[in-house]
mmCIF file of C-alpha atoms and ligand atoms in Angstrom:
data_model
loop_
_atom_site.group_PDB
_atom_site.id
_atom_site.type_symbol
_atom_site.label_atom_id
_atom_site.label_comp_id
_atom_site.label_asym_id
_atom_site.label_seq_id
_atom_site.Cartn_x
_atom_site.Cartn_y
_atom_site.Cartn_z
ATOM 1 C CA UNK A 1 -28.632 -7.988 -15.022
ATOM 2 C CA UNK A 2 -27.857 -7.430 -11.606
ATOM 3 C CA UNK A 3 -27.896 -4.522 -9.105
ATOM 4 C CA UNK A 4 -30.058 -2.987 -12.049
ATOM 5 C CA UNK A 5 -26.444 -3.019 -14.468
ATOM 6 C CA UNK A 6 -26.267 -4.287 -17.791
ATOM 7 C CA UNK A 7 -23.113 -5.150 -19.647
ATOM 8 C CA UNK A 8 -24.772 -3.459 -22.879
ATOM 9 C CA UNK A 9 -26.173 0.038 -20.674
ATOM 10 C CA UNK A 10 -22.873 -0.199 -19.168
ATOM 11 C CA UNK A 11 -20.963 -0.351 -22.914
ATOM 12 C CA UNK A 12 -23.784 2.629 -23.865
ATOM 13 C CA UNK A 13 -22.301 4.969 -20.864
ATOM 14 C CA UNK A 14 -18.559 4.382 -21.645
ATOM 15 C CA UNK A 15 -18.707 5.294 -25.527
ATOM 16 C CA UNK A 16 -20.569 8.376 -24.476
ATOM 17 C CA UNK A 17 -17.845 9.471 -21.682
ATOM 18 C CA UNK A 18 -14.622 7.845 -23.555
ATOM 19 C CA UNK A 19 -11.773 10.952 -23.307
ATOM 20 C CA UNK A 20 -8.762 10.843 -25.458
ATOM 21 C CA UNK A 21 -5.653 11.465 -23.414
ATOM 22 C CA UNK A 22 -4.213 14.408 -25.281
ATOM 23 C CA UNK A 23 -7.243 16.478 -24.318
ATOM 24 C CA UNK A 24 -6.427 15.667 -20.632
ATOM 25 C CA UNK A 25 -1.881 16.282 -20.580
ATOM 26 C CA UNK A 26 0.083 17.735 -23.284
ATOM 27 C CA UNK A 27 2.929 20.932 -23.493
ATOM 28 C CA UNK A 28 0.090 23.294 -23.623
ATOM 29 C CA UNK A 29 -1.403 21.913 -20.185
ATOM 30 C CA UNK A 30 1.339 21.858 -17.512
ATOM 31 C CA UNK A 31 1.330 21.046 -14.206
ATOM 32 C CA UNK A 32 1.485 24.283 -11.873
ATOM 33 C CA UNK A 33 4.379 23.489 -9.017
ATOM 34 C CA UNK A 34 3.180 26.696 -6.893
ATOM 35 C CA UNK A 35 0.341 23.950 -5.733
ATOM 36 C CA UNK A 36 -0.374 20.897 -3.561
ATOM 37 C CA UNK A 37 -0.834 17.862 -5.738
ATOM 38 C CA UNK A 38 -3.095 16.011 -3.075
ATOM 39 C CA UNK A 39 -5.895 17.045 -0.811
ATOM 40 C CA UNK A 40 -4.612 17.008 2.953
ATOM 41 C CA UNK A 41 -6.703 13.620 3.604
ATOM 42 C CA UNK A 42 -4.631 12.059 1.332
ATOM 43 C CA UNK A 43 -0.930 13.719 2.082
ATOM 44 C CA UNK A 44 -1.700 14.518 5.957
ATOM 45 C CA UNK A 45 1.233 16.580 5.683
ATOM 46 C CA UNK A 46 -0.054 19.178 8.564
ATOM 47 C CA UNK A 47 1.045 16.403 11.121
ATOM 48 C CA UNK A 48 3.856 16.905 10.707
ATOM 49 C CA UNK A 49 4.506 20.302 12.605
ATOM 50 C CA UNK A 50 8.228 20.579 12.194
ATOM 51 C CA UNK A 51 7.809 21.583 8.407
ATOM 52 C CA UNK A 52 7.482 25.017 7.050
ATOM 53 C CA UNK A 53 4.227 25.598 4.395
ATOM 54 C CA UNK A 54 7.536 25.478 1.779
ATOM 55 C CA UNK A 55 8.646 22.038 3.022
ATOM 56 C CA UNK A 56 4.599 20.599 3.130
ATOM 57 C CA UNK A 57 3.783 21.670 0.148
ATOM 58 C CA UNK A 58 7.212 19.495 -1.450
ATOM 59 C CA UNK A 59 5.909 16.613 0.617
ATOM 60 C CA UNK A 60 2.374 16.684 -1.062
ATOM 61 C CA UNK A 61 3.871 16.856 -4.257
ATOM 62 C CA UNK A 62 6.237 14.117 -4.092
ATOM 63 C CA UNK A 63 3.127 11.825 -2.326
ATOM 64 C CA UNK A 64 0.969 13.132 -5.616
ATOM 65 C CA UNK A 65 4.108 11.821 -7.711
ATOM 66 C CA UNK A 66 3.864 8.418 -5.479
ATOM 67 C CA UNK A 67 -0.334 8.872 -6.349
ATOM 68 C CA UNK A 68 0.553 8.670 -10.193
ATOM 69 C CA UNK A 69 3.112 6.268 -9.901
ATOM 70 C CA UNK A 70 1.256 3.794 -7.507
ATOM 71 C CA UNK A 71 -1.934 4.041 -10.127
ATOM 72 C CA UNK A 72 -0.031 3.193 -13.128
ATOM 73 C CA UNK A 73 1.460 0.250 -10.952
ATOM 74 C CA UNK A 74 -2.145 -0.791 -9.965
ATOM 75 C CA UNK A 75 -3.681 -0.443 -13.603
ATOM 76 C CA UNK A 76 -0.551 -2.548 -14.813
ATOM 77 C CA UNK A 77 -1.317 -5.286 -12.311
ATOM 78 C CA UNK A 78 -5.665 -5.153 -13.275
ATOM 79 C CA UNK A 79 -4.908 -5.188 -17.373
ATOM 80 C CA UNK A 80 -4.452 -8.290 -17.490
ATOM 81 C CA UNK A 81 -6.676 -9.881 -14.797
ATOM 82 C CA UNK A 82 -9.405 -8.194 -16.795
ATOM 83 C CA UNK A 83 -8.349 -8.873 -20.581
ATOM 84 C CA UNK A 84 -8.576 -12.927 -19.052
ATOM 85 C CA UNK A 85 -12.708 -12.260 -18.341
ATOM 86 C CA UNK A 86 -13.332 -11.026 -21.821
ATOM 87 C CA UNK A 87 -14.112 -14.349 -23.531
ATOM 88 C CA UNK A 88 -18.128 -15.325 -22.527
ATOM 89 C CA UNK A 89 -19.498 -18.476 -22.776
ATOM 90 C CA UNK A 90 -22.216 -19.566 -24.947
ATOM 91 C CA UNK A 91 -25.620 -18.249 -23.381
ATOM 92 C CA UNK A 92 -23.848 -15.760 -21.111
ATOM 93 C CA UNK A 93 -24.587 -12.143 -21.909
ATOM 94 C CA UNK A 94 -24.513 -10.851 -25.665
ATOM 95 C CA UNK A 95 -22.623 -7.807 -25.010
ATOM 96 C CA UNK A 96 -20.313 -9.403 -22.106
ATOM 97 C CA UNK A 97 -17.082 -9.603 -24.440
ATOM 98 C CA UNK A 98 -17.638 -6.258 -25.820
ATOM 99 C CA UNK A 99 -18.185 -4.455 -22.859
ATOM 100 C CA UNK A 100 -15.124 -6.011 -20.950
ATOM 101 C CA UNK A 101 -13.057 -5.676 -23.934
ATOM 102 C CA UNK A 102 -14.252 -2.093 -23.768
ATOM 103 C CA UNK A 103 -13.457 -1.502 -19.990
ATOM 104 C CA UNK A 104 -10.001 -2.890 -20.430
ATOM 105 C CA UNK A 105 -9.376 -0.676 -23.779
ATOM 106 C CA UNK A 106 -10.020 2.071 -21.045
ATOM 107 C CA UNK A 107 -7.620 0.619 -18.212
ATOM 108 C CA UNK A 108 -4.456 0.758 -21.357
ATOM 109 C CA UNK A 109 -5.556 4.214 -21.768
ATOM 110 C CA UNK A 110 -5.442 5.172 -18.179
ATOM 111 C CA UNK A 111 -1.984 3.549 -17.975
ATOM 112 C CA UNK A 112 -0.770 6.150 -20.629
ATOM 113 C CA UNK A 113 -2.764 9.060 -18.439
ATOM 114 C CA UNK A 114 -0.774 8.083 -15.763
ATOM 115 C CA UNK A 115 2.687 7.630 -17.659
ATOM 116 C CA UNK A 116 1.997 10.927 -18.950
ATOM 117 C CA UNK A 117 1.304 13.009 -16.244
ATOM 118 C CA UNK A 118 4.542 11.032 -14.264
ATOM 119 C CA UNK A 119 6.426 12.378 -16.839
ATOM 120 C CA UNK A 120 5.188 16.196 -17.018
ATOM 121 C CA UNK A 121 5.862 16.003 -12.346
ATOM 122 C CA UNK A 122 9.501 14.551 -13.323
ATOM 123 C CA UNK A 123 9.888 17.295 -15.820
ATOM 124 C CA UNK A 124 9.166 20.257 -13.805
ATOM 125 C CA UNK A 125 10.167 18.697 -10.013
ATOM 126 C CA UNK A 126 13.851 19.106 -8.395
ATOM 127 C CA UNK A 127 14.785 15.587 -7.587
ATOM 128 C CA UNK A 128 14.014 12.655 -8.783
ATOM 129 C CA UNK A 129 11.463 10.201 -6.431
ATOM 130 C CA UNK A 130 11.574 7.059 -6.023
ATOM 131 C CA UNK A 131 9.069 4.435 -6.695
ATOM 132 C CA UNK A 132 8.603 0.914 -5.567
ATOM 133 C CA UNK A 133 8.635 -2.004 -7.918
ATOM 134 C CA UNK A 134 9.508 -3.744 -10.551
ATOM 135 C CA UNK A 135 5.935 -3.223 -11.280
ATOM 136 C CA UNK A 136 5.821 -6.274 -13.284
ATOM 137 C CA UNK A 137 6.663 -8.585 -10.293
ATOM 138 C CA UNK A 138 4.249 -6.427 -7.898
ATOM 139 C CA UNK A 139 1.355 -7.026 -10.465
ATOM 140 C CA UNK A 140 2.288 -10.882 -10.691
ATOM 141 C CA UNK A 141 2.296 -11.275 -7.083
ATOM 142 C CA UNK A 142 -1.091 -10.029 -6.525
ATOM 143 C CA UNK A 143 -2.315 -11.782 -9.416
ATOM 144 C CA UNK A 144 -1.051 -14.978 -7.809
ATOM 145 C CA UNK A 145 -3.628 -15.075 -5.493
ATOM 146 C CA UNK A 146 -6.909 -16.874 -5.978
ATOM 147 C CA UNK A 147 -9.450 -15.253 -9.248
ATOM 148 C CA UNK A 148 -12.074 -14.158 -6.440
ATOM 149 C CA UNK A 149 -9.445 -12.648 -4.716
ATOM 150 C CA UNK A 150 -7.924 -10.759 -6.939
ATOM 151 C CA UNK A 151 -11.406 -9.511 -8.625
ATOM 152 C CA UNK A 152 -12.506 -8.377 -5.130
ATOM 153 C CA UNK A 153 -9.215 -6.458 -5.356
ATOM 154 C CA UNK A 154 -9.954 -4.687 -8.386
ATOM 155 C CA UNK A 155 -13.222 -3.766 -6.860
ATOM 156 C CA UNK A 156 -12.132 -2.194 -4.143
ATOM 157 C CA UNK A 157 -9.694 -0.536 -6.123
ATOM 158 C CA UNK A 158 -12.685 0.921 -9.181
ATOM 159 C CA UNK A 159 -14.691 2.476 -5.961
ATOM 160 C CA UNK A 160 -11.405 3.742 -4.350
ATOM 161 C CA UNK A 161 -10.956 5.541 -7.485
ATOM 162 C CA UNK A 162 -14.843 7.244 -6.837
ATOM 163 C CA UNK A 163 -13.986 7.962 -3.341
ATOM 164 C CA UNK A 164 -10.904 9.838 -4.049
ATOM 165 C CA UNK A 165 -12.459 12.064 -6.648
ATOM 166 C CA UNK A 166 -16.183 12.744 -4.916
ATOM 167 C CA UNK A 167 -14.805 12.669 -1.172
ATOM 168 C CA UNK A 168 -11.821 14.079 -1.395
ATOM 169 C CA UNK A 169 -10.966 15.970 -4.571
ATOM 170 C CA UNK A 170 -13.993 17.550 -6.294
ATOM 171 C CA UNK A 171 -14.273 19.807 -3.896
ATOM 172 C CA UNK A 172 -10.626 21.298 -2.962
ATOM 173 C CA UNK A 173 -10.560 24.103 -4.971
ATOM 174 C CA UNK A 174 -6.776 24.527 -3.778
ATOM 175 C CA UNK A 175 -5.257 21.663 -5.934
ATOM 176 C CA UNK A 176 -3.745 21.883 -9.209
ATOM 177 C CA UNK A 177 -6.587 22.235 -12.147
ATOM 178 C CA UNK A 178 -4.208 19.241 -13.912
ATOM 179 C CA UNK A 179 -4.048 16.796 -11.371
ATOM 180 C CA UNK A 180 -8.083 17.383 -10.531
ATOM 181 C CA UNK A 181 -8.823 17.237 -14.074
ATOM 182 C CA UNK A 182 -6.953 14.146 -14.108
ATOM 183 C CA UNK A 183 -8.638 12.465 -10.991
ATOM 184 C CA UNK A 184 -12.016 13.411 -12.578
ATOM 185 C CA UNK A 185 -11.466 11.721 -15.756
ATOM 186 C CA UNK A 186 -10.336 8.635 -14.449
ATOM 187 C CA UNK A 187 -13.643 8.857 -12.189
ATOM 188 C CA UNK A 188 -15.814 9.173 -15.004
ATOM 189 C CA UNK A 189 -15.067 5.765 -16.683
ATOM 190 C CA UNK A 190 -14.495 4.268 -13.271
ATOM 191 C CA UNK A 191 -17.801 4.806 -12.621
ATOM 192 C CA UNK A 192 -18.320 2.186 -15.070
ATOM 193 C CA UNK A 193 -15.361 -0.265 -14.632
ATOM 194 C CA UNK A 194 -17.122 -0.286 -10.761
ATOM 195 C CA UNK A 195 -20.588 -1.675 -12.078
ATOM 196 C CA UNK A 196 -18.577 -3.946 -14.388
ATOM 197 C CA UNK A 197 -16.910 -5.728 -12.061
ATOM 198 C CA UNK A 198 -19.160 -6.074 -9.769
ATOM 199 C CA UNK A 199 -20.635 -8.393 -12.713
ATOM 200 C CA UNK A 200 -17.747 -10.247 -12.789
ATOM 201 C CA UNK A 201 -17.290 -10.527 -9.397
ATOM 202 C CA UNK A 202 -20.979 -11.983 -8.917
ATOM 203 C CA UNK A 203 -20.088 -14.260 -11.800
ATOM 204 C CA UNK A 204 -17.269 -15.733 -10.156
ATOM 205 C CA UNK A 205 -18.780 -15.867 -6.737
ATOM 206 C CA UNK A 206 -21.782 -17.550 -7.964
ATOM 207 C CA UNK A 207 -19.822 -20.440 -8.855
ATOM 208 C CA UNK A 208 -17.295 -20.309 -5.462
ATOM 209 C CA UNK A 209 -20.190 -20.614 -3.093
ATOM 210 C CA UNK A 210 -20.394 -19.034 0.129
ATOM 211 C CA UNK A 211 -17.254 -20.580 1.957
ATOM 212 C CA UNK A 212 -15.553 -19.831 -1.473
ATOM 213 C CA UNK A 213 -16.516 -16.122 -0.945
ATOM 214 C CA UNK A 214 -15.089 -15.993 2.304
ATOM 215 C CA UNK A 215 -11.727 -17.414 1.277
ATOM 216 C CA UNK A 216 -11.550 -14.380 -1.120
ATOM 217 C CA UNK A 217 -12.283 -12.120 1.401
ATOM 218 C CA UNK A 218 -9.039 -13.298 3.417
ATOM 219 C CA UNK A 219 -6.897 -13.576 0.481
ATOM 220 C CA UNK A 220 -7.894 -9.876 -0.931
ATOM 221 C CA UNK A 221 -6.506 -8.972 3.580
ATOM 222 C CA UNK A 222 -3.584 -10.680 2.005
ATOM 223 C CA UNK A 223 -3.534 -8.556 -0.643
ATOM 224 C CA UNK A 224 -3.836 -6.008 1.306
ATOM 225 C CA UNK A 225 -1.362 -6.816 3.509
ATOM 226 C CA UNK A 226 1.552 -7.370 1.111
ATOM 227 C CA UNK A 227 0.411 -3.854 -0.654
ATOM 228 C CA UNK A 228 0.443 -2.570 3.120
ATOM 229 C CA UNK A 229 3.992 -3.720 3.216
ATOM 230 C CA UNK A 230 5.301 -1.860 -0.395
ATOM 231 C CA UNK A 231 3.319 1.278 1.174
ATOM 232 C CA UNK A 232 5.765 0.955 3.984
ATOM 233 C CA UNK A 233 8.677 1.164 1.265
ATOM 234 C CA UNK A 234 7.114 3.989 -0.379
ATOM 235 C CA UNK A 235 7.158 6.201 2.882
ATOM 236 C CA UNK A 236 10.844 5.567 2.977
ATOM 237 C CA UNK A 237 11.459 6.294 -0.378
ATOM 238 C CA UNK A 238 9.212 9.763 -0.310
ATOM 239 C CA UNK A 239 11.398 10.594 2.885
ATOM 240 C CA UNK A 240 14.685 10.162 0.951
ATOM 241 C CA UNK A 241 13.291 12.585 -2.022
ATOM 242 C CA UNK A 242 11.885 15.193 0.707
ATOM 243 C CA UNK A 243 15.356 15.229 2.017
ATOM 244 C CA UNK A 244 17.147 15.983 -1.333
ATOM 245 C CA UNK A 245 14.202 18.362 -2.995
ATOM 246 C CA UNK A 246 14.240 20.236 0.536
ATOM 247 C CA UNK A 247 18.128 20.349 1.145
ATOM 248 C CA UNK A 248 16.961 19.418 4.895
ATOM 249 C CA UNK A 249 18.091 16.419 7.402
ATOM 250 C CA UNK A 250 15.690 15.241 9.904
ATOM 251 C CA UNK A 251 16.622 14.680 13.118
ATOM 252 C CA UNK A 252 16.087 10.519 14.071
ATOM 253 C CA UNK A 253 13.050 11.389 15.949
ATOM 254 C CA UNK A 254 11.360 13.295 13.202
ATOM 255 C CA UNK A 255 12.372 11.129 10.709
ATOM 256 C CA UNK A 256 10.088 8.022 12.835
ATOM 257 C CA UNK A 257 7.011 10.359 12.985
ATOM 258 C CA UNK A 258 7.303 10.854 9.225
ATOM 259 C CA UNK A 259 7.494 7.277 8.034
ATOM 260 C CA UNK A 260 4.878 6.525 11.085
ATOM 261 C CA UNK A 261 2.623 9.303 9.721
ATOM 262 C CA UNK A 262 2.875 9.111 6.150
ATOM 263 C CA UNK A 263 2.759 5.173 5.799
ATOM 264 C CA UNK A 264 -0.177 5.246 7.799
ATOM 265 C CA UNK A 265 -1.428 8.425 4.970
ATOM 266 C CA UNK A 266 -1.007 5.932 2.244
ATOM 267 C CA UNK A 267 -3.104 3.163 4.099
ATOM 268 C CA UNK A 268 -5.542 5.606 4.036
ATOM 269 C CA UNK A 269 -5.372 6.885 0.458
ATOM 270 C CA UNK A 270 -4.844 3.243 -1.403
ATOM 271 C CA UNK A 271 -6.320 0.776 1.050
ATOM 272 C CA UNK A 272 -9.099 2.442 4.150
ATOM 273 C CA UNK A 273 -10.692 4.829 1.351
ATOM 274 C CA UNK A 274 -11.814 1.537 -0.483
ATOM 275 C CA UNK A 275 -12.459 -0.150 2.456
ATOM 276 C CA UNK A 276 -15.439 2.430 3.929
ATOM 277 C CA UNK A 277 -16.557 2.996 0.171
ATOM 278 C CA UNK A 278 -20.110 2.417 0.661
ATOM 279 C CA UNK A 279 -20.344 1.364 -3.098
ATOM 280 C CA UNK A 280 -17.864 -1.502 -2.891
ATOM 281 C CA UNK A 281 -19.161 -2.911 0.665
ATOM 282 C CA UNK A 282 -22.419 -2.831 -0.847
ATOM 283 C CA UNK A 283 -21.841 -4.742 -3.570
ATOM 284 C CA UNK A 284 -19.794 -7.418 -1.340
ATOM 285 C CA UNK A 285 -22.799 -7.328 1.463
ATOM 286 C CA UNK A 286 -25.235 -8.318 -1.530
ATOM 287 C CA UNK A 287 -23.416 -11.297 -1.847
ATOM 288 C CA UNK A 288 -22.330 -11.837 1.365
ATOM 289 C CA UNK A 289 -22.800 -9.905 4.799
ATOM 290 C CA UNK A 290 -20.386 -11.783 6.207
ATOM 291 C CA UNK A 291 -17.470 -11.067 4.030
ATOM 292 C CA UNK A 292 -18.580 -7.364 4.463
ATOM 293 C CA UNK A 293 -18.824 -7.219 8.552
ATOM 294 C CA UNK A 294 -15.291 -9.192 8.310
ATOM 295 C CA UNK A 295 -14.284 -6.648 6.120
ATOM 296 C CA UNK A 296 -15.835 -3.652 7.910
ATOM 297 C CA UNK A 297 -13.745 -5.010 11.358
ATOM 298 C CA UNK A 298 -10.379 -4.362 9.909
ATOM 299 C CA UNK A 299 -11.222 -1.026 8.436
ATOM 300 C CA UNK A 300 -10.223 1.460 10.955
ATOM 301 C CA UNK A 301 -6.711 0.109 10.846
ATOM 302 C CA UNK A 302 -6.700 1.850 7.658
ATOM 303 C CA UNK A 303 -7.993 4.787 8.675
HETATM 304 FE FE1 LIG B 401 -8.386 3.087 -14.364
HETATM 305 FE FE1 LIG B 402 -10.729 0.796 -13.660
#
């Protein structure tokens, strides 16, 4: 047990919580288009004072499509860096197998959430958005890096998921009912996938050793840095489908302040929010206060 967590407590909380998708997005729950998709933290659409209320509230909901689609993405690329912990050793933890098996069960599931919901935004939206990807080959390339790495990743990304729904969500009573009913849900059995990776990660870092922790720490900035660079994409890509769902042209200058504003809008939503999560730089500061100050340096550049 560490940080007062147990795999089997940990099991306990996510039978009790497990949701079935259906109850969450179906025909008889649809997603209402007269509202913003993501709280203004997130889609920092008010910036950007050349755009009518009309023309923001398109923008939100194409960055709420990008939201969806960029989860999905993410949950693709964690799957399977999960499903490889679930096999214990003899004389680790009794319920260690069960409980990851469990947690990645629940990442599948949250895949099909997110599928699901994509589908009901392309549905009942103008134009089409684009996404980055293949997904496939993004997922591969962040697995690629190190195993301490990559679980520091999915860290950061399980508290992310926490931040977005108790910071920024819970309390924006403007939003769609669908997509906050959807944030919450995911929150509630991130809660757990948060505590159980933390185990993981502690397993892993055990063996790597202090200098070994410290190499993770750079390659999840390089992580970071090559998600940074498909964030980049993205902006372009949600400028091209605010163009054609709006019918409007931007002139060159606005059209710089967009990408400038809204890349730096996604840094914010997918990278800084995990970043000043006080959840995952505690759990990295237990195990090493140097990868959190290193961490805690380059923050505000993804703020
Ligand atoms: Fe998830
Ligand atoms: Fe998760």
């Amino acid at each position: 047990m560490i940080q007062g967590h147990s795999y089997e407590r940990l099991l306990e909380i996510s039978k009790r919580v497990n949701w079935r998708v259906e109850d969450i997005i179906g025909p008889d729950k649809p997603m209402d288009f007269s509202k913003p998709f993501l709280p203004e933290t997130f889609a920092r659409t008010g910036e950007l004072d050349f755009l009518s209320p009309a023309e923001r509230l398109k923008l939100n909901q194409i960055r709420g499509f990008g939201y969806l689609a960029m989860f999905e993405l993410v949950e693709r690329c964690i799957l399977p860096a999960i499903e490889e912990h679930v096999p214990s050793r003899p004389g680790q933890d009794p319920h260690r197998t069960a409980a990851l098996q469990n947690f990645a069960h629940e990442e599948a599931k949250h895949i099909e959430l997110f599928v699901r919901f994509r589908k009901a935004f392309t549905d009942g939206f103008d134009v089409a958005c684009g996404v980055i990807g293949p997904a496939e080959d993004i997922g591969a390339a962040i697995r690629g890096h190190g195993k301490l790495g990559v679980a520091l990743f999915v860290l950061a990304i399980e508290w992310a998921t926490q931040q977005h729904w108790l910071e920024s969500v819970q309390d924006d009573e403007g939003l769609d009912p669908q997509i906050k009913s959807l944030l919450r849900h995911h929150w509630m059995e991130e809660s757990q996938h948060a505590k159980l990776d933390a185990l993981v990660f502690y397993e892993l870092a055990e063996k790597a050793g202090p200098d070994g922790v410290m190499q993770a720490v750079e390659e999840f900035l390089r992580i970071g840095a090559f998600i940074d660079g498909g964030l980049a994409q993205q902006a372009e890509l949600d400028l091209d489908a605010f163009e054609r769902a709006t019918g409007r042209r931007l002139t060159g200058g606005q059209r710089a302040q967009f990408i400038a504003s809204q890349h730096q809008a996604q840094r914010w939503t997918f990278l800084g929010s995990a970043l000043v999560n006080q959840g995952f730089l505690k759990a990295l500061g237990e195990i090493s206060p140097a990868g959190r100050a290193r961490l805690e340096e380059v923050a505000p550049a993804f703020c």
